[in-house]
Coordinates of C-alpha atoms in Angstrom, one line a residue:
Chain A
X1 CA 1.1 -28.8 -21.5
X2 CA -0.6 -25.5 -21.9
X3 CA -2.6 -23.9 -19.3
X4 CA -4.7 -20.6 -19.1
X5 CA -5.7 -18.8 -15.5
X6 CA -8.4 -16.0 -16.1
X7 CA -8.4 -13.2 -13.0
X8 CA -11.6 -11.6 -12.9
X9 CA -12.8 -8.8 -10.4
X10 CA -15.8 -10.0 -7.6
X11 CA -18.8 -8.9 -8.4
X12 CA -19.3 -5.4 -6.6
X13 CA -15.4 -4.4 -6.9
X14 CA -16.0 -0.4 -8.7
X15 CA -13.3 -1.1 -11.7
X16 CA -12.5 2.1 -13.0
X17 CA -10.9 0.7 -15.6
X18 CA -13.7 -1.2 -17.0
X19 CA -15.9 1.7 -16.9
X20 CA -13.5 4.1 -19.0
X21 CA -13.3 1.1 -21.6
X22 CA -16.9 1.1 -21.5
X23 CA -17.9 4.8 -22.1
X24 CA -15.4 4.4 -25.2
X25 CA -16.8 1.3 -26.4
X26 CA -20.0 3.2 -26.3
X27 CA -18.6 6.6 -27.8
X28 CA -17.4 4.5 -30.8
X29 CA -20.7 3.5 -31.3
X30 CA -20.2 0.0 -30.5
X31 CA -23.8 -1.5 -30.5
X32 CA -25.6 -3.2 -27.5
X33 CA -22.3 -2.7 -24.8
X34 CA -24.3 -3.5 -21.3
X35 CA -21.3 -3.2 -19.3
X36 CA -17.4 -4.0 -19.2
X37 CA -15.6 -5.4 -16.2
X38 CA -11.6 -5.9 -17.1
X39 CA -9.7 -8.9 -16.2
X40 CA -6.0 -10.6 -16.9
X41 CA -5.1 -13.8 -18.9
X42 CA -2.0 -16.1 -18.0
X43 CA -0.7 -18.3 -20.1
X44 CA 1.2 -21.1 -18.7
X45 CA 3.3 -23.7 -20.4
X46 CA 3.8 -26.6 -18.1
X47 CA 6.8 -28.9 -17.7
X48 CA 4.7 -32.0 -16.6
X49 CA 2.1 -34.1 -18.5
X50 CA 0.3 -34.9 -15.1
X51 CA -3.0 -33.1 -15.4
X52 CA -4.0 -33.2 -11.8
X53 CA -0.6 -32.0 -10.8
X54 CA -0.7 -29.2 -13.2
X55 CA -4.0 -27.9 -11.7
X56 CA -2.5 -28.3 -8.1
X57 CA 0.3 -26.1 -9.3
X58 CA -1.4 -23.6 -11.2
X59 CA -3.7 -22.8 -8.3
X60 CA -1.0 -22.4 -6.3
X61 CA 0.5 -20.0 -8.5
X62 CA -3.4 -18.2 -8.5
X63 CA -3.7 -17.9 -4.8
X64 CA 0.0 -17.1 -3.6
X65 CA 0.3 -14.3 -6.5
X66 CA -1.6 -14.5 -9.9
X67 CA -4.8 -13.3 -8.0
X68 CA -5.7 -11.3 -5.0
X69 CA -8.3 -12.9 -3.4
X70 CA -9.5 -9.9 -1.5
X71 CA -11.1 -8.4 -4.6
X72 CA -10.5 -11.1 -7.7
X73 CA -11.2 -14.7 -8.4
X74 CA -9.8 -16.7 -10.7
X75 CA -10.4 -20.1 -13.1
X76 CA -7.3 -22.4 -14.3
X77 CA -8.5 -24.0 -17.3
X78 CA -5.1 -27.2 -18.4
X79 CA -5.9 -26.8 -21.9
Chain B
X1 CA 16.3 4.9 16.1
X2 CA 17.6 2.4 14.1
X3 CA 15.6 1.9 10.6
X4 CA 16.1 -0.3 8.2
X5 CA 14.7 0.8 4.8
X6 CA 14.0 -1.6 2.3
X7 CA 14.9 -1.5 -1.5
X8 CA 13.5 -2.9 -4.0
X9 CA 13.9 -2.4 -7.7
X10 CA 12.0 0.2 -8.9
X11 CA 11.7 1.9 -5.7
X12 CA 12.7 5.8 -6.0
X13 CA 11.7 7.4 -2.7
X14 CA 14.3 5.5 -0.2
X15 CA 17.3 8.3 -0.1
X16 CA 14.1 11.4 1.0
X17 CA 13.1 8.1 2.8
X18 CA 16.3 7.9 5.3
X19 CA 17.4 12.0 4.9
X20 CA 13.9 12.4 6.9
X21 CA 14.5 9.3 9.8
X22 CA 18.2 10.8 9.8
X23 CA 17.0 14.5 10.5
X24 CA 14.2 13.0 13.5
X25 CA 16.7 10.5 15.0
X26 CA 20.2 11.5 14.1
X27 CA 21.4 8.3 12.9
X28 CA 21.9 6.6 9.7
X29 CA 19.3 3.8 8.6
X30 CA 20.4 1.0 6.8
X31 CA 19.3 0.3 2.9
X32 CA 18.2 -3.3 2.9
X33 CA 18.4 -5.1 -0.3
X34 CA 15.3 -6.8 -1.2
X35 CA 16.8 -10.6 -1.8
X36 CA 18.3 -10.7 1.8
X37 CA 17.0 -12.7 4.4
X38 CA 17.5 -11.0 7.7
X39 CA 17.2 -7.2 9.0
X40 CA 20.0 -5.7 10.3
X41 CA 20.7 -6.4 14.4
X42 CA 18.9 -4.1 16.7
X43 CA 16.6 -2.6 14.1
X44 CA 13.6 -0.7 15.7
X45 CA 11.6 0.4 12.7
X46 CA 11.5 -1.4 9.1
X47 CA 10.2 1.1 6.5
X48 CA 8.9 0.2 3.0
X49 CA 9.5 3.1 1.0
X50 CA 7.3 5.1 -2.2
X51 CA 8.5 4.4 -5.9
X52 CA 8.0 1.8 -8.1
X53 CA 8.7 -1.8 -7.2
X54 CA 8.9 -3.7 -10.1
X55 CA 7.5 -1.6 -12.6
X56 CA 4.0 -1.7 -10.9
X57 CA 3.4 -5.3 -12.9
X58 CA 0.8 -8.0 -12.5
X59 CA -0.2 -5.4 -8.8
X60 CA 1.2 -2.4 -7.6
X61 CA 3.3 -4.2 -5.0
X62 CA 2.5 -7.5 -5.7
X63 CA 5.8 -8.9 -6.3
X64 CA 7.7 -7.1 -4.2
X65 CA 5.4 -8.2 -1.5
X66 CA 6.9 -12.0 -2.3
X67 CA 10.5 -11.1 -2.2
X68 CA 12.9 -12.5 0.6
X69 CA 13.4 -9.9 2.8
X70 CA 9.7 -10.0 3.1
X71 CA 9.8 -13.2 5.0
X72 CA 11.8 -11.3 8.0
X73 CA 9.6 -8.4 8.1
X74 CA 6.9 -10.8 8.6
X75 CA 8.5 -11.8 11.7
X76 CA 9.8 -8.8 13.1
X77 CA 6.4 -7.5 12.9
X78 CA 5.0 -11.1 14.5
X79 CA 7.4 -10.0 17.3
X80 CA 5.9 -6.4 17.9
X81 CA 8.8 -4.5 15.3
X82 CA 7.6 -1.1 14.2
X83 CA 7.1 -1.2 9.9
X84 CA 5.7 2.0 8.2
X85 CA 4.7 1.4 4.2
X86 CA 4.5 4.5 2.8
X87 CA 2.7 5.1 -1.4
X88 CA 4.1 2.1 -2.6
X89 CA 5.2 0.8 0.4
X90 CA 1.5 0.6 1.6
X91 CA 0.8 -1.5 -1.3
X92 CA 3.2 -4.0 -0.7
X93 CA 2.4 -4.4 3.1
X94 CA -1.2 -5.1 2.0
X95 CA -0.1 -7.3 -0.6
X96 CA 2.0 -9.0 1.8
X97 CA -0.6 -9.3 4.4
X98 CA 0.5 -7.1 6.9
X99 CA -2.0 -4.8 6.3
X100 CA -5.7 -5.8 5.6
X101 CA -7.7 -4.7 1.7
X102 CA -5.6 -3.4 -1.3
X103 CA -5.1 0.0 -2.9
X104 CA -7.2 0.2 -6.1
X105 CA -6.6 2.6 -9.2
X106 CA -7.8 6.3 -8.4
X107 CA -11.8 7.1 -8.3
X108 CA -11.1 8.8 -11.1
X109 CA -8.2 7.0 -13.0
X110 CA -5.8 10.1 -13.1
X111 CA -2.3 9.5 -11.5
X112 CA -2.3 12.9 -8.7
X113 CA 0.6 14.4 -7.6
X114 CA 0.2 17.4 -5.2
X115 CA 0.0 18.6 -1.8
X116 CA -3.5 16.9 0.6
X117 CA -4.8 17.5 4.0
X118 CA -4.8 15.2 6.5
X119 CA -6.9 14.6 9.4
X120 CA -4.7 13.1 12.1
X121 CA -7.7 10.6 14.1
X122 CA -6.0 9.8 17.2
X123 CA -2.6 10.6 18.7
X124 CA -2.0 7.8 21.2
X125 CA 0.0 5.5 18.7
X126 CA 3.6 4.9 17.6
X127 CA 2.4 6.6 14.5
X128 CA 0.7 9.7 15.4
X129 CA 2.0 10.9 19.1
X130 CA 3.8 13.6 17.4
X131 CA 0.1 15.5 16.2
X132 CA -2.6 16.0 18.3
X133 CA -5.9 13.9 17.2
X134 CA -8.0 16.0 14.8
X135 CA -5.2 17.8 13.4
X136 CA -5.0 18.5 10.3
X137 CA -1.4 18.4 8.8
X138 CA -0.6 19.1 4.7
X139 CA 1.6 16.4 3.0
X140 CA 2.1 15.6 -0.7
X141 CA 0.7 12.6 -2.5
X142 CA 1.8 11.0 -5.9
X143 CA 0.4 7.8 -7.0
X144 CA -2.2 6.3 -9.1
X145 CA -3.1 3.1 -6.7
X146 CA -4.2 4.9 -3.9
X147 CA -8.3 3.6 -3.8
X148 CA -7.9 1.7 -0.3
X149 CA -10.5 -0.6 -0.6
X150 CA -11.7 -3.8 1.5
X151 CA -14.2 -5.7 3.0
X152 CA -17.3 -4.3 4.5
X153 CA -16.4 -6.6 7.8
X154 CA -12.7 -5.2 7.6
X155 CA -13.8 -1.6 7.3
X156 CA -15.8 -2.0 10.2
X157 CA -13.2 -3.6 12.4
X158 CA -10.8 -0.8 11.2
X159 CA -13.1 1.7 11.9
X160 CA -14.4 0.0 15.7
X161 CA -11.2 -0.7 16.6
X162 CA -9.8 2.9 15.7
X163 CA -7.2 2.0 13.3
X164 CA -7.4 4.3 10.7
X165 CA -5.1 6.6 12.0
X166 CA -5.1 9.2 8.8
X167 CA -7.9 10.5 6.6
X168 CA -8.5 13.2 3.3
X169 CA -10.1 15.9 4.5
X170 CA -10.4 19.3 3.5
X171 CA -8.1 22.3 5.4
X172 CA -10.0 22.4 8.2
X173 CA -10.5 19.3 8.9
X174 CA -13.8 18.0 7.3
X175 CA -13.9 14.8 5.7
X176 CA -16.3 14.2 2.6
X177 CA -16.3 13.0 -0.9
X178 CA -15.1 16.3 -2.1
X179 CA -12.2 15.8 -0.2
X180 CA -11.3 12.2 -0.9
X181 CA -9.2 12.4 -3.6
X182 CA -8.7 9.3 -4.9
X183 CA -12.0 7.5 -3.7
X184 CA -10.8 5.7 -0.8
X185 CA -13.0 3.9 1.6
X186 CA -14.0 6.1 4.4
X187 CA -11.5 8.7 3.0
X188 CA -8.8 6.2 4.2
X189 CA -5.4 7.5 4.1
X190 CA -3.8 5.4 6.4
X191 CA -4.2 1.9 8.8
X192 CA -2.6 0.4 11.4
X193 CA -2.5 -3.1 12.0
X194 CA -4.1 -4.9 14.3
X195 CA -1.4 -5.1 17.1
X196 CA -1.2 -1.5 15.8
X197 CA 2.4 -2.0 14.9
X198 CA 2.6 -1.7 11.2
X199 CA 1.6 1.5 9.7
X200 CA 0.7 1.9 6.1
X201 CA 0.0 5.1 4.4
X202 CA -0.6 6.8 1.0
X203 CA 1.1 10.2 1.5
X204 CA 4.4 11.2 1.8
X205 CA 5.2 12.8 5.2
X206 CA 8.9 12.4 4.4
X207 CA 9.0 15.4 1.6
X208 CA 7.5 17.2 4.3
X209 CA 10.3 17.7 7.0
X210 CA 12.7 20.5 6.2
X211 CA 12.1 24.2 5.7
X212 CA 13.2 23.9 2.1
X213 CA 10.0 21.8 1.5
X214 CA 7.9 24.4 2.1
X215 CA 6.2 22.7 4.8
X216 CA 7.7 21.0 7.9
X217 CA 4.0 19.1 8.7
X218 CA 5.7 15.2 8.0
X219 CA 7.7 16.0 11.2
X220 CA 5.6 14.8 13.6
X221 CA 5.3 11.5 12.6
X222 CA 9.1 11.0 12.5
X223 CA 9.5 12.7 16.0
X224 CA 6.6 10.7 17.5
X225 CA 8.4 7.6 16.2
X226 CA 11.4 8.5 17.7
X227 CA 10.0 9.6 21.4
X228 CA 7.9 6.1 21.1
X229 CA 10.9 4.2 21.4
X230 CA 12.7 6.3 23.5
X231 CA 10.0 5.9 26.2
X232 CA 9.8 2.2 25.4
X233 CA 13.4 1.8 25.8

């Protein structure tokens, strides 16, 4: 079973990061760029088949080290 | 005194970590391997040491933060145990939850690695009776991650309950934007914990402590350490 967890920054969280990408986006000349806020993938093969399982592990894996809460949230998406 | 530091792969700043507690104390520390389970007997002060852990992967600190020997900091500090985090070592005490909020990447995304001002806020701690409060001592920094960021009801408890013990400032002791380097909150430089017990800071006092150094400022904090548990002994 394959799984994805996306770790996105809260909302009001300055990300450096995202800004530099965005000025170059924008020096590029990429049209219409309103803003850029960098997050992280995870993919995740699973050993189970048991979908509710899976999710029960996967935000385990989110909470005690995939994500900090304290500035990022995160989705597990059992694909 | 008797320190324990903690090693971790990727850590680099352990050996100016324990020359520095040597030259304050007179004794040896012990390294402690990161996948062991228990501090050494009788240890009075744990300290998480600059470098690298891990590569700085997934978090600066992040994984190191989960390793085994983390478990029995966790309870030596429960207990009352002195812990000082120091560059990375801050990180991974905030990742652990020792510390409250997270270091971020610098204001201004450059990695800085040169000599800052520090204003010294109180002096009635384990961590700051060797300065007097609003002095201003000159230590070096080096890191990337070293945007302390949290909550704006964290910030406010740190602030109320005076436990940001060190802050950027300029060399005579102002504190501004111009002087905070790396964009911290409230040109935060270093917290205590709540028991005020667990120290965690960006700079490096410990390449501060020998004439050679060119500055002798980092003493202070070694030698307050040292007379803090001398009295409590």
């Amino acid at each position: 079973m394959k799984a994805r967890v996306t770790v996105t920054l809260k909302n009001g969280i300055l990300d450096p990061q995202g800004k530099a990408i965005e000025g170059a986006l924008k020096s590029l000349g990429v049209d219409g760029i309103a803003s850029v806020r960098q997050g992280k993938v995870f993919d995740i093969e699973l050993a189970g088949a048991d979908k509710a399982k899976a999710e029960e592990a996967l935000k385990a894996a989110a909470d005690k080290l995939l994500a900090n809460t304290v500035i990022e949230n995160y989705r597990v998406e059992v694909l | 005194m008797k320190s324990a530091v903690l090693v971790f792969p990727g850590i680099n700043r352990e050996r100016d970590m324990a020359r520095a507690l040597k030259l304050a104390s007179g004794q040896e520390s012990t390294m402690v391997w990161h996948a062991e389970t228990s501090l050494p007997k009788g240890t009075d002060l744990v300290v998480v040491p600059g470098g690298f852990s891990y590569g700085d992967y997934l978090r600066c600190g992040a994984i190191a933060a989960r390793s085994p020997v983390m478990d029995a900091v966790r309870a030596f500090a429960a207990d009352g145990g002195l812990v000082m985090g120091v560059c990375n070592g801050f990180q991974i005490l905030c990742e652990s939850g020792l510390l409250p909020g997270i270091l971020m990447r610098n204001a201004k995304l450059k990695f800085l690695c040169h000599d800052v001002h520090l204003r010294v806020e109180r002096s009635d701690t384990a961590f700051t009776r060797g300065y007097n409060a609003g002095q201003v001592i000159r230590v070096p920094i080096a890191h990337g991650e070293g945007n302390y960021t949290a909550d704006a009801e964290t910030l406010k408890r740190l602030e109320g309950d005076g436990r940001v013990l060190y802050r950027y400032c300029s060399p005579n002791g102002e504190v501004g934007d111009m002087h905070n380097i790396n964009g911290a909150a409230a040109s935060i430089a270093g917290i205590v914990s709540e028991k005020g017990n667990v120290l965690g800071m960006m700079p490096h006092p410990e390449n501060h402590v020998e004439d050679i150094m060119g500055c002798t400022d980092g003493r202070g904090l070694f030698a307050g350490l040292v007379e803090h548990l001398e009295r409590a002994a």
